[in-house]
């Protein structure tokens, strides 16, 4: 199984927007670029909502059939590890193997010494195609990086082999993810990590490093865009070198776990992919849930009232909701409107505060981030929430498709 050159990870927490999401990929195809949809949902999200991975697969299959999509599509077991992979083995064919928790845990010295000896050829100056930069690698650096990352890669190998035993070799797409950690990996570290991944026998098709800057949930990138572009250029060049040198799959590509809506770095992603004729996997995920809330508020009536109720409960339970996401949100409590104020808002006031338009005067990134992590509130509402999704399907679908196509696919994959 081979992942297409361009692919997009889309989240659908309540499994109601698969057709709307796929419609965005159909628009891309009409515009001349194939963007392969990958429906992703993490174990944490399934636990919070009370869903099963099979529901994600069923929603994707139904959308593909309804819209007569004739290209590949995938279901991603998002951020799984050895403890959580089992429930994803049957329905999924894409596995984001998350090893962030193992970074910094030192492998045994025998393994580290063997790795350094096996890759002694990396010591010295490593020239990369397409860039003027060179990697200067010493034996000490090689050992240091192995000490930091080898245990994490070994864990990825364990997870990969468990999936392979269940699915069969070549019947799924493996990704290794290191993005949910505090410190960014440098491009030279990425090259050495890829050597370790090759040693583990993982035919990795996408690799998700952590970049510098903040990738907060549902809002724009916070950091030096030029620095991000420099890192990405060197990462893509390092991947090309690793493919040639370590026997990794030729379609291995960078996966950018964006946390959604990183508009300011989208030109850099497009330009880098174009420069190297490289593939890209953009994981945009959770803004679908926010587009549902925007659609409900836009519809007015019961939809607007429910959106206000969700915000009020999220405000009252903000500490509980924000805790698990503390490293990827940046909410200023002083900028959160009181629920009593929100209760008086019109449909336009609510959607203007929530819709991600950084140039709009009414846009409130703290309001948006709190609702982003507030999907647990909607999950507890159960059928009440789902019924309103179905009643207001048309307006919600318009928002979901437009957001995914106009704000993500067009700038990243079409460069417009």
Short mmCIF file of C-alpha atoms in Angstrom, two decimals:
data_model
loop_
_atom_site.label_atom_id
_atom_site.label_comp_id
_atom_site.label_asym_id
_atom_site.label_seq_id
_atom_site.Cartn_x
_atom_site.Cartn_y
_atom_site.Cartn_z
CA UNK A 1 0.00 0.00 0.00
CA UNK A 2 1.45 3.32 -1.08
CA UNK A 3 0.42 6.77 0.12
CA UNK A 4 -0.08 9.32 -2.65
CA UNK A 5 2.31 12.23 -3.14
CA UNK A 6 -0.07 14.76 -1.59
CA UNK A 7 -2.34 13.80 1.28
CA UNK A 8 -4.34 15.53 3.96
CA UNK A 9 -5.25 14.26 7.39
CA UNK A 10 -8.79 15.25 8.30
CA UNK A 11 -10.38 14.82 11.68
CA UNK A 12 -14.09 14.25 12.18
CA UNK A 13 -14.74 13.88 15.89
CA UNK A 14 -18.43 13.02 15.53
CA UNK A 15 -18.21 11.14 12.21
CA UNK A 16 -20.76 13.33 10.43
CA UNK A 17 -18.67 15.39 7.99
CA UNK A 18 -16.91 12.79 5.84
CA UNK A 19 -18.85 13.73 2.70
CA UNK A 20 -18.20 17.44 3.25
CA UNK A 21 -14.49 16.75 3.73
CA UNK A 22 -14.27 14.49 0.70
CA UNK A 23 -16.01 17.18 -1.35
CA UNK A 24 -12.97 19.39 -0.74
CA UNK A 25 -10.70 16.69 -2.21
CA UNK A 26 -13.04 16.42 -5.22
CA UNK A 27 -12.67 20.18 -5.75
CA UNK A 28 -8.90 19.73 -5.63
CA UNK A 29 -9.07 17.00 -8.26
CA UNK A 30 -11.10 19.32 -10.49
CA UNK A 31 -8.43 21.98 -10.00
CA UNK A 32 -5.78 19.52 -11.21
CA UNK A 33 -4.18 18.08 -8.08
CA UNK A 34 -4.88 14.76 -6.35
CA UNK A 35 -5.03 15.18 -2.58
CA UNK A 36 -5.61 11.87 -0.83
CA UNK A 37 -7.87 12.06 2.24
CA UNK A 38 -6.76 10.37 5.44
CA UNK A 39 -9.40 10.32 8.16
CA UNK A 40 -7.66 10.45 11.52
CA UNK A 41 -8.92 10.14 15.07
CA UNK A 42 -6.84 9.46 18.16
CA UNK A 43 -7.46 6.99 20.93
CA UNK A 44 -7.94 9.93 23.33
CA UNK A 45 -10.71 11.35 21.13
CA UNK A 46 -12.43 7.97 20.85
CA UNK A 47 -12.32 7.60 24.64
CA UNK A 48 -13.71 11.11 25.24
CA UNK A 49 -16.51 10.73 22.71
CA UNK A 50 -17.23 7.08 23.41
CA UNK A 51 -16.74 6.03 19.79
CA UNK A 52 -14.88 3.18 18.13
CA UNK A 53 -12.36 3.33 15.26
CA UNK A 54 -14.82 1.34 13.18
CA UNK A 55 -17.14 4.39 13.10
CA UNK A 56 -14.43 6.45 11.40
CA UNK A 57 -13.97 3.73 8.78
CA UNK A 58 -17.72 3.39 8.24
CA UNK A 59 -18.14 7.15 7.73
CA UNK A 60 -15.24 7.26 5.26
CA UNK A 61 -16.51 4.25 3.31
CA UNK A 62 -20.00 5.71 3.10
CA UNK A 63 -18.71 9.09 1.85
CA UNK A 64 -16.52 7.44 -0.77
CA UNK A 65 -19.47 5.43 -2.03
CA UNK A 66 -21.89 8.38 -2.01
CA UNK A 67 -19.55 10.73 -3.87
CA UNK A 68 -18.07 8.03 -6.13
CA UNK A 69 -14.51 8.82 -5.13
CA UNK A 70 -12.31 6.58 -7.30
CA UNK A 71 -8.91 7.38 -5.77
CA UNK A 72 -7.27 5.94 -2.64
CA UNK A 73 -8.32 6.98 0.85
CA UNK A 74 -7.19 5.92 4.29
CA UNK A 75 -8.13 5.73 7.96
CA UNK A 76 -5.40 6.72 10.40
CA UNK A 77 -4.90 5.26 13.86
CA UNK A 78 -3.71 8.62 15.12
CA UNK A 79 -0.96 8.87 17.75
CA UNK A 80 -1.06 5.24 18.79
CA UNK A 81 1.49 3.26 20.80
CA UNK A 82 1.90 -0.31 21.96
CA UNK A 83 -0.81 0.10 24.61
CA UNK A 84 -3.47 1.59 22.34
CA UNK A 85 -2.93 0.05 18.90
CA UNK A 86 -5.08 -3.07 19.32
CA UNK A 87 -8.50 -1.46 18.78
CA UNK A 88 -7.25 0.10 15.51
CA UNK A 89 -5.90 -3.06 13.90
CA UNK A 90 -9.08 -4.09 12.09
CA UNK A 91 -10.47 -0.79 10.69
CA UNK A 92 -7.31 1.22 9.96
CA UNK A 93 -4.72 1.10 7.19
CA UNK A 94 -2.58 4.10 8.24
CA UNK A 95 -0.78 4.15 11.59
CA UNK A 96 0.73 7.24 13.21
CA UNK A 97 3.16 5.62 15.63
CA UNK A 98 3.75 8.18 18.36
CA UNK A 99 7.08 7.81 20.17
CA UNK A 100 7.28 11.26 21.80
CA UNK A 101 7.06 9.80 25.32
CA UNK A 102 10.17 7.71 24.68
CA UNK A 103 12.41 10.53 23.47
CA UNK A 104 15.20 11.00 26.00
CA UNK A 105 14.88 7.49 27.43
CA UNK A 106 18.31 6.06 26.85
CA UNK A 107 18.68 2.79 24.99
CA UNK A 108 21.19 0.27 26.30
CA UNK A 109 24.78 1.17 25.57
CA UNK A 110 25.36 -1.94 23.47
CA UNK A 111 22.62 -0.83 21.05
CA UNK A 112 23.99 2.71 20.94
CA UNK A 113 27.54 1.51 20.27
CA UNK A 114 26.33 -0.84 17.54
CA UNK A 115 24.36 1.99 15.90
CA UNK A 116 27.34 4.35 15.94
CA UNK A 117 29.58 1.66 14.44
CA UNK A 118 27.02 0.73 11.77
CA UNK A 119 26.65 4.36 10.67
CA UNK A 120 30.28 5.44 10.94
CA UNK A 121 29.95 6.52 7.31
CA UNK A 122 27.83 9.48 8.44
CA UNK A 123 30.76 10.93 10.38
CA UNK A 124 32.25 13.88 8.53
CA UNK A 125 30.58 16.24 6.07
CA UNK A 126 27.21 15.17 4.65
CA UNK A 127 26.29 16.98 1.43
CA UNK A 128 22.59 17.34 0.64
CA UNK A 129 21.09 17.78 -2.81
CA UNK A 130 19.27 21.02 -3.53
CA UNK A 131 20.74 23.04 -0.65
CA UNK A 132 24.06 24.72 0.05
CA UNK A 133 24.09 23.63 3.69
CA UNK A 134 26.18 20.69 4.84
CA UNK A 135 25.73 18.56 7.92
CA UNK A 136 28.86 18.24 10.02
CA UNK A 137 28.54 15.03 12.02
CA UNK A 138 31.06 13.89 14.62
CA UNK A 139 31.16 10.51 16.36
CA UNK A 140 30.17 12.31 19.56
CA UNK A 141 27.10 13.84 17.88
CA UNK A 142 26.12 10.49 16.39
CA UNK A 143 26.31 8.87 19.83
CA UNK A 144 24.47 11.78 21.48
CA UNK A 145 21.56 11.63 19.03
CA UNK A 146 21.39 7.85 19.30
CA UNK A 147 21.29 8.19 23.08
CA UNK A 148 18.36 10.56 22.85
CA UNK A 149 16.25 8.91 20.13
CA UNK A 150 17.22 5.25 19.73
CA UNK A 151 14.86 3.96 22.45
CA UNK A 152 12.00 5.88 20.83
CA UNK A 153 12.72 4.35 17.43
CA UNK A 154 13.00 0.89 19.00
CA UNK A 155 9.51 1.38 20.46
CA UNK A 156 8.28 2.36 16.99
CA UNK A 157 9.75 -0.90 15.74
CA UNK A 158 7.82 -2.88 18.35
CA UNK A 159 4.57 -1.19 17.39
CA UNK A 160 5.24 -1.60 13.68
CA UNK A 161 5.90 -5.33 14.04
CA UNK A 162 2.71 -5.79 16.03
CA UNK A 163 0.72 -4.11 13.26
CA UNK A 164 2.54 -6.10 10.57
CA UNK A 165 1.74 -9.37 12.37
CA UNK A 166 -1.96 -8.47 12.27
CA UNK A 167 -2.24 -6.77 8.87
CA UNK A 168 0.50 -8.39 6.80
CA UNK A 169 3.54 -6.71 5.31
CA UNK A 170 2.75 -3.98 2.82
CA UNK A 171 -0.95 -3.77 3.73
CA UNK A 172 -0.76 -0.52 5.68
CA UNK A 173 1.05 2.83 5.79
CA UNK A 174 3.36 3.51 8.74
CA UNK A 175 4.17 6.99 9.98
CA UNK A 176 6.52 7.79 12.85
CA UNK A 177 5.55 10.85 14.88
CA UNK A 178 7.83 12.83 17.19
CA UNK A 179 5.96 16.13 17.18
CA UNK A 180 4.24 16.05 20.57
CA UNK A 181 7.34 16.85 22.58
CA UNK A 182 8.85 20.00 24.05
CA UNK A 183 11.95 20.36 21.88
CA UNK A 184 12.14 20.50 18.09
CA UNK A 185 14.33 17.99 16.29
CA UNK A 186 17.02 19.54 14.14
CA UNK A 187 17.37 18.43 10.49
CA UNK A 188 20.63 16.63 11.27
CA UNK A 189 18.89 14.80 14.11
CA UNK A 190 16.12 13.85 11.69
CA UNK A 191 18.68 12.30 9.33
CA UNK A 192 20.16 10.20 12.14
CA UNK A 193 16.66 9.22 13.33
CA UNK A 194 15.84 8.02 9.81
CA UNK A 195 18.96 5.84 9.86
CA UNK A 196 17.67 4.26 13.08
CA UNK A 197 14.20 3.78 11.58
CA UNK A 198 15.76 1.98 8.61
CA UNK A 199 17.72 -0.23 11.01
CA UNK A 200 14.45 -1.19 12.71
CA UNK A 201 13.08 -2.34 9.37
CA UNK A 202 10.17 0.12 9.42
CA UNK A 203 9.15 1.00 5.82
CA UNK A 204 8.06 4.44 7.00
CA UNK A 205 6.18 6.50 4.41
CA UNK A 206 5.77 9.69 6.42
CA UNK A 207 7.79 11.19 9.25
CA UNK A 208 6.38 13.85 11.58
CA UNK A 209 9.09 15.79 13.40
CA UNK A 210 8.51 18.70 15.74
CA UNK A 211 9.40 22.05 14.20
CA UNK A 212 10.43 25.15 16.10
CA UNK A 213 7.67 27.59 17.01
CA UNK A 214 4.29 26.87 18.55
CA UNK A 215 1.64 24.78 16.80
CA UNK A 216 -1.34 25.63 18.98
CA UNK A 217 -4.65 23.91 18.31
CA UNK A 218 -6.89 25.58 15.76
CA UNK A 219 -5.00 28.89 15.44
CA UNK A 220 -2.13 30.22 13.36
CA UNK A 221 1.55 29.39 13.74
CA UNK A 222 3.43 31.34 16.40
CA UNK A 223 7.09 31.68 15.57
CA UNK A 224 9.66 32.68 12.96
CA UNK A 225 8.21 31.70 9.57
CA UNK A 226 11.59 32.08 7.86
CA UNK A 227 13.15 29.73 10.43
CA UNK A 228 10.35 27.21 9.86
CA UNK A 229 11.02 27.32 6.12
CA UNK A 230 14.78 26.80 6.64
CA UNK A 231 14.07 23.77 8.82
CA UNK A 232 11.58 22.34 6.36
CA UNK A 233 13.95 22.73 3.41
CA UNK A 234 16.70 20.91 5.29
CA UNK A 235 14.29 18.23 6.54
CA UNK A 236 13.10 17.49 2.99
CA UNK A 237 16.72 17.37 1.78
CA UNK A 238 17.60 15.04 4.69
CA UNK A 239 14.69 12.75 3.79
CA UNK A 240 15.90 12.55 0.17
CA UNK A 241 19.39 11.65 1.42
CA UNK A 242 17.97 9.00 3.77
CA UNK A 243 15.93 7.41 0.98
CA UNK A 244 19.04 7.10 -1.18
CA UNK A 245 21.37 5.98 1.61
CA UNK A 246 19.31 3.80 3.94
CA UNK A 247 16.90 2.04 1.60
CA UNK A 248 13.77 3.72 2.93
CA UNK A 249 10.66 3.87 0.69
CA UNK A 250 11.05 6.24 -2.24
CA UNK A 251 7.75 7.96 -1.41
CA UNK A 252 8.83 8.83 2.15
CA UNK A 253 7.67 12.37 2.85
CA UNK A 254 7.38 14.96 5.55
CA UNK A 255 4.21 15.01 7.65
CA UNK A 256 3.33 18.40 9.12
CA UNK A 257 1.14 17.94 12.18
CA UNK A 258 -0.27 21.43 12.03
CA UNK A 259 -2.80 21.42 14.85
CA UNK A 260 -4.92 23.04 12.13
CA UNK A 261 -4.96 26.41 10.45
CA UNK A 262 -1.26 27.34 10.26
CA UNK A 263 -1.98 29.77 7.45
CA UNK A 264 1.24 31.79 7.74
CA UNK A 265 3.47 28.77 7.01
CA UNK A 266 1.38 27.36 4.15
CA UNK A 267 3.32 29.30 1.46
CA UNK A 268 6.58 27.91 2.88
CA UNK A 269 5.18 24.35 2.78
CA UNK A 270 4.04 24.77 -0.83
CA UNK A 271 7.29 26.40 -1.98
CA UNK A 272 9.46 23.72 -0.36
CA UNK A 273 7.43 20.88 -1.85
CA UNK A 274 7.61 22.53 -5.26
CA UNK A 275 11.36 23.19 -5.03
CA UNK A 276 12.15 19.54 -4.30
CA UNK A 277 9.21 18.00 -6.20
CA UNK A 278 8.44 16.43 -2.83
CA UNK A 279 5.30 14.99 -1.36
CA UNK A 280 3.60 16.43 1.72
CA UNK A 281 1.17 15.08 4.28
CA UNK A 282 -0.69 17.90 6.03
CA UNK A 283 -2.56 16.85 9.11
CA UNK A 284 -5.17 19.54 9.70
CA UNK A 285 -7.69 17.59 11.78
CA UNK A 286 -9.80 19.29 14.40
CA UNK A 287 -11.14 22.43 12.78
CA UNK A 288 -13.98 20.30 11.39
CA UNK A 289 -15.50 20.31 14.87
CA UNK A 290 -15.22 24.11 15.00
CA UNK A 291 -16.84 24.40 11.57
CA UNK A 292 -19.75 22.38 12.97
CA UNK A 293 -20.17 24.93 15.77
CA UNK A 294 -19.86 27.80 13.27
CA UNK A 295 -22.51 26.14 11.10
CA UNK A 296 -24.87 25.66 14.04
CA UNK A 297 -24.43 29.28 15.11
CA UNK A 298 -24.86 30.47 11.52
CA UNK A 299 -28.11 28.51 11.23
CA UNK A 300 -29.57 30.44 14.18
CA UNK A 301 -32.47 29.22 16.30
CA UNK A 302 -31.79 26.00 18.21
CA UNK A 303 -28.37 25.70 16.57
CA UNK A 304 -27.21 29.07 17.89
CA UNK A 305 -28.63 28.34 21.33
CA UNK A 306 -26.75 25.02 21.47
CA UNK A 307 -23.49 26.71 20.40
CA UNK A 308 -23.95 29.21 23.24
CA UNK A 309 -24.69 26.41 25.70
CA UNK A 310 -21.54 24.55 24.67
CA UNK A 311 -19.46 27.70 25.21
CA UNK A 312 -21.01 28.35 28.63
CA UNK A 313 -20.20 24.83 29.80
CA UNK A 314 -16.71 24.99 28.30
CA UNK A 315 -16.12 28.26 30.15
CA UNK A 316 -17.25 26.70 33.44
CA UNK A 317 -15.04 23.61 32.90
CA UNK A 318 -12.11 25.32 31.20
CA UNK A 319 -9.47 23.99 33.59
CA UNK A 320 -10.55 20.38 33.08
CA UNK A 321 -10.82 20.77 29.29
CA UNK A 322 -7.54 22.61 28.82
CA UNK A 323 -5.38 20.38 31.03
CA UNK A 324 -4.70 17.60 28.49
CA UNK A 325 -3.91 20.19 25.80
CA UNK A 326 -1.84 22.61 27.90
CA UNK A 327 1.24 22.34 25.67
CA UNK A 328 -0.69 23.13 22.46
CA UNK A 329 -3.04 25.93 23.47
CA UNK A 330 -2.40 29.51 24.57
CA UNK A 331 -5.59 30.98 26.04
CA UNK A 332 -5.70 34.38 27.71
CA UNK A 333 -8.48 34.06 30.34
CA UNK A 334 -8.97 37.84 30.29
CA UNK A 335 -9.98 37.61 26.62
CA UNK A 336 -12.66 34.99 27.20
CA UNK A 337 -16.11 36.64 27.14
CA UNK A 338 -18.43 35.79 30.01
CA UNK A 339 -21.20 33.32 29.06
CA UNK A 340 -23.82 35.91 29.98
CA UNK A 341 -22.33 38.22 27.34
CA UNK A 342 -22.21 35.46 24.73
CA UNK A 343 -25.84 34.61 25.45
CA UNK A 344 -26.81 38.02 24.09
CA UNK A 345 -24.80 37.61 20.86
CA UNK A 346 -26.37 37.41 17.44
CA UNK A 347 -25.48 34.62 15.06
CA UNK A 348 -23.04 36.96 13.29
CA UNK A 349 -21.32 37.99 16.52
CA UNK A 350 -20.77 34.36 17.53
CA UNK A 351 -19.45 33.23 14.15
CA UNK A 352 -17.25 36.31 13.76
CA UNK A 353 -15.56 35.64 17.09
CA UNK A 354 -15.05 31.96 16.28
CA UNK A 355 -14.27 31.85 12.55
CA UNK A 356 -10.53 31.87 11.94
CA UNK A 357 -9.95 35.16 10.17
CA UNK A 358 -6.91 36.72 11.90
CA UNK A 359 -7.59 40.05 10.19
CA UNK A 360 -11.18 40.35 11.40
CA UNK A 361 -11.69 42.73 14.31
CA UNK A 362 -14.15 40.41 16.08
CA UNK A 363 -11.97 37.27 15.85
CA UNK A 364 -11.03 35.97 19.30
CA UNK A 365 -8.30 33.30 19.35
CA UNK A 366 -8.84 32.50 23.05
CA UNK A 367 -12.57 31.96 22.46
CA UNK A 368 -11.71 29.74 19.50
CA UNK A 369 -9.13 27.65 21.36
CA UNK A 370 -11.43 27.02 24.31
CA UNK A 371 -14.16 25.78 22.01
CA UNK A 372 -11.59 23.71 20.11
CA UNK A 373 -10.82 21.66 23.22
CA UNK A 374 -14.48 21.77 24.30
CA UNK A 375 -15.72 18.94 22.09
CA UNK A 376 -16.09 16.87 25.26
CA UNK A 377 -19.09 19.06 26.14
CA UNK A 378 -20.82 18.22 22.86
CA UNK A 379 -19.96 14.55 23.34
CA UNK A 380 -21.77 14.55 26.71
CA UNK A 381 -24.84 16.05 25.02
CA UNK A 382 -25.07 12.90 22.93
CA UNK A 383 -28.05 12.69 20.59
CA UNK A 384 -29.11 16.28 21.27
CA UNK A 385 -25.94 17.48 19.53
CA UNK A 386 -26.01 14.89 16.76
CA UNK A 387 -29.65 15.61 15.93
CA UNK A 388 -28.88 19.29 15.39
CA UNK A 389 -25.93 18.37 13.16
CA UNK A 390 -28.32 16.46 10.93
CA UNK A 391 -31.01 19.15 10.94
CA UNK A 392 -28.43 21.78 9.93
CA UNK A 393 -26.37 19.55 7.64
CA UNK A 394 -26.44 21.86 4.61
CA UNK A 395 -25.05 24.95 6.31
CA UNK A 396 -22.48 22.94 8.27
CA UNK A 397 -21.28 21.05 5.17
CA UNK A 398 -20.81 24.35 3.32
CA UNK A 399 -18.54 25.59 6.10
CA UNK A 400 -16.59 22.32 6.39
CA UNK A 401 -15.93 22.01 2.66
CA UNK A 402 -15.11 25.68 2.18
CA UNK A 403 -12.73 25.75 5.14
CA UNK A 404 -10.84 22.63 4.08
CA UNK A 405 -10.58 23.54 0.41
CA UNK A 406 -10.14 27.32 0.43
CA UNK A 407 -8.00 27.68 3.53
CA UNK A 408 -5.92 24.50 3.47
CA UNK A 409 -5.85 22.67 0.15
CA UNK A 410 -5.63 25.74 -2.10
CA UNK A 411 -2.63 27.41 -0.39
CA UNK A 412 -0.71 24.21 0.43
CA UNK A 413 -1.26 22.07 -2.65
CA UNK A 414 -2.22 24.62 -5.33
CA UNK A 415 -0.07 27.48 -4.10
CA UNK A 416 -2.79 30.08 -4.46
#
